Amino acid sequence: MENLTSALREAAEQTFDTLCFMLPEETDERLAEELEAAAWVQFTGPVNGHLALWLHGSLQATLVGNMLGTEEALPAEDLDDGLKEIVNVICGNVLTAILGTDAVFDMTPPEMIDPTSGSMPQTGSQQARVKIRYPDGWAEVAFYTLAPAMESC
Amino acid sequence: MALNVLVVDDSRIMRGMVKRVLDLSGLPITQVCEAGSGVEALTVLADTVINLALVDINMPHMNGVQLLSRIRADERIKELPVVVVSTEGSEERIREVAGLGAAFVRKPFSPETLVDAVIDAIGGSYGELDFSAAGGGGADF
């Protein structure tokens, strides 16, 4: 479980850094609670499950704007498209990190999660969850399996 | 000689990100076309002379591997340099892509990694190009 948690954190931080040029921030400041946006992606393969990403505060515009190198306001459709791509990249990287390059996975197109509830239409067994603080808010990433808990992690 | 590039990805933001990296690369690019799926990509390839394609794998309707197979089976475009840009980490899929004559770049990629892969992919076909202003740390990202 510890390995999975650190793999999840590493995949998420690397994705935010490389795709969005955002580095995590160390702070004791209280985290904003307001949910801004969330997305999830399902995967099938040696392990079936899903990965979800919630953004709190006001991170989404900065993350997606940085992907395009723009400070201009982007339409909501583009903001959601960017968030879905981020969750897709994190998922692909965490699956390879924990199960190796021999494992073959299929991922469904990522979907947005209803921000009013923040809950996914599918339940699963949560295997790991990490919170990462950034200057304008924080990201929370969780990894779920539909099979019994993963012994190898 | 200048390049016409096709970027194939179902994410408009990712297409925009790849396009921005190419724009800033210093490579002699004339036009960057976009497609949101393999099917759309084949339409562009039928209508436009393309010198390089950057292709995602996981896309609806026709995925990147299926698109690559269609390209290699088409006499007119079978030599097209292709760089697959994907979250895929499985050796099996990467071997499949390599077997179809494409380079592979894993997401998330740095601009330098993508530009280096592009230069490697087109280098053989476009040896007369001057890349002195492109690649590695040469471009300002």
CSV table of C-alpha atoms in Angstrom, one decimal:
chain,number,residue,atom,x,y,z
A,1,MET,CA,0.0,0.0,0.0
A,2,GLU,CA,2.8,2.3,0.8
A,3,ASN,CA,4.4,1.7,-2.6
A,4,LEU,CA,1.1,2.4,-4.3
A,5,THR,CA,0.7,5.7,-2.4
A,6,SER,CA,4.1,6.9,-3.3
A,7,ALA,CA,3.7,5.7,-6.9
A,8,LEU,CA,0.4,7.6,-7.1
A,9,ARG,CA,2.0,10.8,-5.6
A,10,GLU,CA,5.0,10.5,-8.0
A,11,ALA,CA,2.8,10.0,-11.1
A,12,ALA,CA,0.6,12.9,-10.2
A,13,GLU,CA,3.4,15.3,-9.3
A,14,GLN,CA,5.4,14.4,-12.4
A,15,THR,CA,2.3,15.0,-14.6
A,16,PHE,CA,1.5,18.4,-13.0
A,17,ASP,CA,5.2,19.3,-13.3
A,18,THR,CA,5.8,18.2,-16.9
A,19,LEU,CA,2.4,18.9,-18.5
A,20,CYS,CA,1.4,21.9,-16.5
A,21,PHE,CA,4.7,23.3,-15.2
A,22,MET,CA,3.3,23.3,-11.7
A,23,LEU,CA,5.4,22.3,-8.7
A,24,PRO,CA,3.9,21.3,-5.3
A,25,GLU,CA,4.1,23.8,-2.5
A,26,GLU,CA,5.0,23.0,1.1
A,27,THR,CA,2.7,25.0,3.5
A,28,ASP,CA,0.9,24.7,6.8
A,29,GLU,CA,-1.8,27.0,5.5
A,30,ARG,CA,-5.3,25.6,5.8
A,31,LEU,CA,-6.5,23.9,2.6
A,32,ALA,CA,-9.5,25.5,0.8
A,33,GLU,CA,-12.3,23.0,0.9
A,34,GLU,CA,-14.3,24.1,-2.1
A,35,LEU,CA,-14.4,21.6,-4.9
A,36,GLU,CA,-13.7,23.2,-8.2
A,37,ALA,CA,-13.7,20.3,-10.7
A,38,ALA,CA,-13.1,16.5,-10.8
A,39,ALA,CA,-12.6,13.8,-13.4
A,40,TRP,CA,-12.1,10.1,-13.4
A,41,VAL,CA,-10.9,7.4,-15.8
A,42,GLN,CA,-11.6,3.6,-15.7
A,43,PHE,CA,-9.1,0.9,-16.6
A,44,THR,CA,-9.3,-2.8,-17.4
A,45,GLY,CA,-6.5,-5.3,-17.6
A,46,PRO,CA,-4.7,-7.5,-15.0
A,47,VAL,CA,-6.4,-5.2,-12.4
A,48,ASN,CA,-9.7,-3.4,-13.0
A,49,GLY,CA,-10.6,-0.1,-11.4
A,50,HIS,CA,-10.5,3.6,-11.8
A,51,LEU,CA,-8.5,6.7,-10.9
A,52,ALA,CA,-10.1,10.0,-9.8
A,53,LEU,CA,-8.8,13.5,-9.5
A,54,TRP,CA,-10.4,16.3,-7.6
A,55,LEU,CA,-9.3,19.9,-7.7
A,56,HIS,CA,-10.0,22.3,-4.8
A,57,GLY,CA,-9.6,26.0,-4.8
A,58,SER,CA,-8.9,27.6,-8.2
A,59,LEU,CA,-6.4,25.4,-9.9
A,60,GLN,CA,-8.1,24.3,-13.1
A,61,ALA,CA,-7.6,27.4,-15.2
A,62,THR,CA,-3.9,27.7,-14.2
A,63,LEU,CA,-3.2,24.0,-14.9
A,64,VAL,CA,-4.9,23.9,-18.3
A,65,GLY,CA,-3.7,27.4,-19.3
A,66,ASN,CA,-0.1,26.3,-18.5
A,67,MET,CA,-0.5,23.3,-20.8
A,68,LEU,CA,-1.2,25.8,-23.7
A,69,GLY,CA,1.2,28.5,-22.4
A,70,THR,CA,-1.6,31.0,-22.2
A,71,GLU,CA,-3.1,33.3,-19.5
A,72,GLU,CA,-6.2,34.0,-21.5
A,73,ALA,CA,-9.5,32.7,-20.2
A,74,LEU,CA,-10.4,29.3,-21.7
A,75,PRO,CA,-13.9,28.1,-22.3
A,76,ALA,CA,-15.3,25.6,-19.9
A,77,GLU,CA,-15.1,22.8,-22.5
A,78,ASP,CA,-11.4,23.3,-22.9
A,79,LEU,CA,-10.8,23.4,-19.1
A,80,ASP,CA,-12.6,20.1,-18.8
A,81,ASP,CA,-10.8,18.6,-21.7
A,82,GLY,CA,-7.5,19.5,-20.1
A,83,LEU,CA,-8.5,18.1,-16.8
A,84,LYS,CA,-9.5,14.8,-18.4
A,85,GLU,CA,-6.2,14.6,-20.2
A,86,ILE,CA,-4.3,15.1,-16.9
A,87,VAL,CA,-6.3,12.3,-15.2
A,88,ASN,CA,-5.6,10.1,-18.2
A,89,VAL,CA,-1.8,10.7,-18.1
A,90,ILE,CA,-1.7,10.2,-14.3
A,91,CYS,CA,-3.6,6.9,-14.6
A,92,GLY,CA,-1.4,5.5,-17.4
A,93,ASN,CA,1.8,6.3,-15.5
A,94,VAL,CA,0.6,5.0,-12.1
A,95,LEU,CA,-0.5,1.7,-13.7
A,96,THR,CA,2.9,1.2,-15.3
A,97,ALA,CA,4.7,2.2,-12.1
A,98,ILE,CA,2.9,-0.3,-9.9
A,99,LEU,CA,2.4,-3.2,-12.3
A,100,GLY,CA,5.3,-2.9,-14.6
A,101,THR,CA,5.7,-2.7,-18.4
A,102,ASP,CA,4.5,-6.3,-19.0
A,103,ALA,CA,1.0,-5.4,-18.0
A,104,VAL,CA,-1.4,-4.3,-20.8
A,105,PHE,CA,-4.3,-2.0,-19.9
A,106,ASP,CA,-7.1,-0.4,-21.7
A,107,MET,CA,-8.5,2.9,-20.4
A,108,THR,CA,-11.9,4.3,-21.2
A,109,PRO,CA,-12.1,8.0,-22.2
A,110,PRO,CA,-12.0,10.1,-19.0
A,111,GLU,CA,-15.2,11.7,-17.8
A,112,MET,CA,-16.0,14.6,-15.6
A,113,ILE,CA,-17.4,14.0,-12.1
A,114,ASP,CA,-20.5,16.0,-11.1
A,115,PRO,CA,-18.9,18.8,-9.0
A,116,THR,CA,-22.0,19.2,-6.8
A,117,SER,CA,-21.6,15.8,-5.3
A,118,GLY,CA,-17.9,15.0,-6.1
A,119,SER,CA,-18.8,11.3,-6.2
A,120,MET,CA,-18.3,8.9,-9.0
A,121,PRO,CA,-21.0,6.8,-10.6
A,122,GLN,CA,-19.1,3.7,-9.7
A,123,THR,CA,-17.8,2.5,-6.4
A,124,GLY,CA,-14.6,0.5,-5.7
A,125,SER,CA,-12.1,-0.3,-3.1
A,126,GLN,CA,-9.9,2.7,-2.5
A,127,GLN,CA,-6.2,1.6,-2.5
A,128,ALA,CA,-4.5,4.9,-2.2
A,129,ARG,CA,-5.2,8.6,-1.9
A,130,VAL,CA,-2.8,11.6,-2.0
A,131,LYS,CA,-3.3,15.3,-1.6
A,132,ILE,CA,-0.9,17.7,-3.3
A,133,ARG,CA,-0.8,21.4,-2.5
A,134,TYR,CA,-0.3,24.1,-5.2
A,135,PRO,CA,-0.3,27.9,-4.9
A,136,ASP,CA,-3.9,28.3,-5.9
A,137,GLY,CA,-5.4,25.2,-4.4
A,138,TRP,CA,-4.9,21.5,-4.0
A,139,ALA,CA,-5.3,18.3,-6.0
A,140,GLU,CA,-6.5,15.0,-4.5
A,141,VAL,CA,-5.9,11.8,-6.5
A,142,ALA,CA,-7.3,8.4,-5.5
A,143,PHE,CA,-6.8,4.9,-7.0
A,144,TYR,CA,-9.6,2.3,-6.7
A,145,THR,CA,-9.8,-1.3,-7.7
A,146,LEU,CA,-12.9,-3.3,-8.4
A,147,ALA,CA,-11.1,-6.6,-7.7
A,148,PRO,CA,-10.1,-7.6,-4.2
A,149,ALA,CA,-7.3,-5.5,-2.6
A,150,MET,CA,-4.0,-5.7,-4.5
A,151,GLU,CA,-1.7,-8.0,-2.7
A,152,SER,CA,1.4,-7.0,-4.7
A,153,CYS,CA,1.2,-3.4,-3.6
B,1,MET,CA,12.2,21.8,-47.4
B,2,ALA,CA,9.3,22.7,-45.0
B,3,LEU,CA,7.0,20.3,-43.2
B,4,ASN,CA,3.3,19.8,-43.0
B,5,VAL,CA,2.6,18.1,-39.7
B,6,LEU,CA,-0.6,16.2,-38.6
B,7,VAL,CA,-1.4,16.0,-34.8
B,8,VAL,CA,-3.9,13.3,-34.0
B,9,ASP,CA,-5.3,13.3,-30.4
B,10,ASP,CA,-8.9,13.2,-29.1
B,11,SER,CA,-7.9,15.9,-26.6
B,12,ARG,CA,-8.0,19.4,-28.1
B,13,ILE,CA,-5.8,20.7,-25.3
B,14,MET,CA,-3.2,18.0,-26.0
B,15,ARG,CA,-3.3,18.8,-29.7
B,16,GLY,CA,-2.8,22.5,-28.7
B,17,MET,CA,0.1,21.6,-26.4
B,18,VAL,CA,1.9,19.5,-29.1
B,19,LYS,CA,1.2,22.3,-31.7
B,20,ARG,CA,2.8,24.9,-29.3
B,21,VAL,CA,5.9,22.7,-28.8
B,22,LEU,CA,6.3,22.4,-32.6
B,23,ASP,CA,5.7,26.1,-33.1
B,24,LEU,CA,8.5,27.0,-30.6
B,25,SER,CA,10.8,24.2,-31.8
B,26,GLY,CA,12.6,26.1,-34.6
B,27,LEU,CA,11.7,23.3,-37.0
B,28,PRO,CA,10.8,24.4,-40.5
B,29,ILE,CA,7.1,23.8,-40.2
B,30,THR,CA,4.7,25.2,-42.7
B,31,GLN,CA,1.4,23.9,-41.4
B,32,VAL,CA,0.1,21.9,-38.5
B,33,CYS,CA,-3.2,20.1,-39.2
B,34,GLU,CA,-5.3,18.5,-36.4
B,35,ALA,CA,-7.5,15.5,-36.1
B,36,GLY,CA,-9.5,14.2,-33.1
B,37,SER,CA,-9.5,10.5,-34.2
B,38,GLY,CA,-8.0,8.0,-36.5
B,39,VAL,CA,-10.9,8.4,-38.9
B,40,GLU,CA,-10.5,12.2,-39.1
B,41,ALA,CA,-6.8,11.7,-39.6
B,42,LEU,CA,-7.3,9.5,-42.6
B,43,THR,CA,-9.5,12.2,-44.1
B,44,VAL,CA,-6.8,14.8,-43.6
B,45,LEU,CA,-4.2,12.4,-45.1
B,46,ALA,CA,-6.4,11.9,-48.1
B,47,ASP,CA,-6.7,15.6,-48.8
B,48,THR,CA,-3.4,17.1,-47.7
B,49,VAL,CA,0.3,16.3,-48.2
B,50,ILE,CA,1.6,15.5,-44.7
B,51,ASN,CA,5.3,15.0,-44.0
B,52,LEU,CA,5.0,13.9,-40.3
B,53,ALA,CA,2.2,12.6,-38.0
B,54,LEU,CA,2.1,12.7,-34.2
B,55,VAL,CA,-0.5,10.2,-33.1
B,56,ASP,CA,-2.1,9.3,-29.7
B,57,ILE,CA,-3.1,5.7,-29.1
B,58,ASN,CA,-6.2,5.8,-27.0
B,59,MET,CA,-8.8,7.5,-29.2
B,60,PRO,CA,-12.5,6.7,-29.9
B,61,HIS,CA,-13.6,5.3,-33.3
B,62,MET,CA,-10.1,4.3,-34.5
B,63,ASN,CA,-7.2,4.2,-32.2
B,64,GLY,CA,-3.6,5.1,-33.0
B,65,VAL,CA,-2.4,1.6,-33.7
B,66,GLN,CA,-5.2,1.0,-36.1
B,67,LEU,CA,-4.5,4.3,-37.8
B,68,LEU,CA,-0.8,3.4,-38.0
B,69,SER,CA,-1.7,0.1,-39.6
B,70,ARG,CA,-3.9,1.8,-42.1
B,71,ILE,CA,-1.1,4.3,-43.0
B,72,ARG,CA,1.4,1.5,-43.5
B,73,ALA,CA,-1.0,-0.4,-45.8
B,74,ASP,CA,-1.6,2.7,-48.0
B,75,GLU,CA,0.9,2.8,-50.9
B,76,ARG,CA,0.6,6.6,-51.0
B,77,ILE,CA,1.5,7.3,-47.4
B,78,LYS,CA,3.2,4.1,-46.2
B,79,GLU,CA,6.5,5.8,-45.7
B,80,LEU,CA,5.1,8.7,-43.6
B,81,PRO,CA,7.2,9.3,-40.5
B,82,VAL,CA,5.0,8.8,-37.4
B,83,VAL,CA,5.7,9.5,-33.7
B,84,VAL,CA,3.2,7.9,-31.3
B,85,VAL,CA,2.6,10.1,-28.3
B,86,SER,CA,0.8,8.2,-25.6
B,87,THR,CA,0.4,7.4,-21.9
B,88,GLU,CA,1.0,3.7,-22.8
B,89,GLY,CA,3.6,2.0,-20.7
B,90,SER,CA,3.3,-1.6,-21.8
B,91,GLU,CA,6.3,-3.1,-23.6
B,92,GLU,CA,3.9,-5.1,-25.8
B,93,ARG,CA,2.2,-2.0,-27.1
B,94,ILE,CA,5.5,-0.1,-27.6
B,95,ARG,CA,6.9,-3.1,-29.5
B,96,GLU,CA,3.7,-3.1,-31.7
B,97,VAL,CA,4.2,0.5,-32.5
B,98,ALA,CA,7.9,0.0,-33.2
B,99,GLY,CA,7.0,-2.9,-35.4
B,100,LEU,CA,4.9,-0.6,-37.5
B,101,GLY,CA,7.9,1.7,-37.9
B,102,ALA,CA,6.9,4.5,-35.5
B,103,ALA,CA,8.8,6.3,-32.8
B,104,PHE,CA,7.3,6.4,-29.3
B,105,VAL,CA,7.1,9.3,-26.8
B,106,ARG,CA,5.4,8.8,-23.5
B,107,LYS,CA,3.1,11.3,-21.9
B,108,PRO,CA,3.9,13.4,-19.9
B,109,PHE,CA,6.7,14.6,-22.2
B,110,SER,CA,9.0,17.5,-22.0
B,111,PRO,CA,9.2,19.8,-25.0
B,112,GLU,CA,12.8,18.7,-25.6
B,113,THR,CA,11.9,15.0,-25.6
B,114,LEU,CA,9.1,15.6,-28.2
B,115,VAL,CA,11.3,17.7,-30.5
B,116,ASP,CA,14.2,15.2,-30.3
B,117,ALA,CA,11.8,12.4,-31.3
B,118,VAL,CA,10.4,14.5,-34.2
B,119,ILE,CA,14.0,15.2,-35.4
B,120,ASP,CA,14.9,11.5,-35.2
B,121,ALA,CA,11.7,10.5,-37.0
B,122,ILE,CA,12.1,12.9,-40.0
B,123,GLY,CA,15.9,13.0,-40.1
B,124,GLY,CA,16.1,10.1,-42.5
B,125,SER,CA,13.5,11.4,-44.8
B,126,TYR,CA,14.5,15.0,-44.7
B,127,GLY,CA,18.2,14.9,-44.4
B,128,GLU,CA,18.6,18.2,-46.2
B,129,LEU,CA,16.8,20.1,-43.5
B,130,ASP,CA,18.9,22.4,-41.3
B,131,PHE,CA,18.0,21.7,-37.7
B,132,SER,CA,20.7,23.9,-36.2
B,133,ALA,CA,18.1,26.1,-34.6
B,134,ALA,CA,16.0,23.3,-33.3
B,135,GLY,CA,16.0,20.4,-30.8
B,136,GLY,CA,17.4,19.8,-27.3
B,137,GLY,CA,17.9,23.0,-25.4
B,138,GLY,CA,18.2,25.1,-28.5
B,139,ALA,CA,14.6,26.2,-28.5
B,140,ASP,CA,13.0,28.5,-26.0
B,141,PHE,CA,10.0,26.8,-24.4
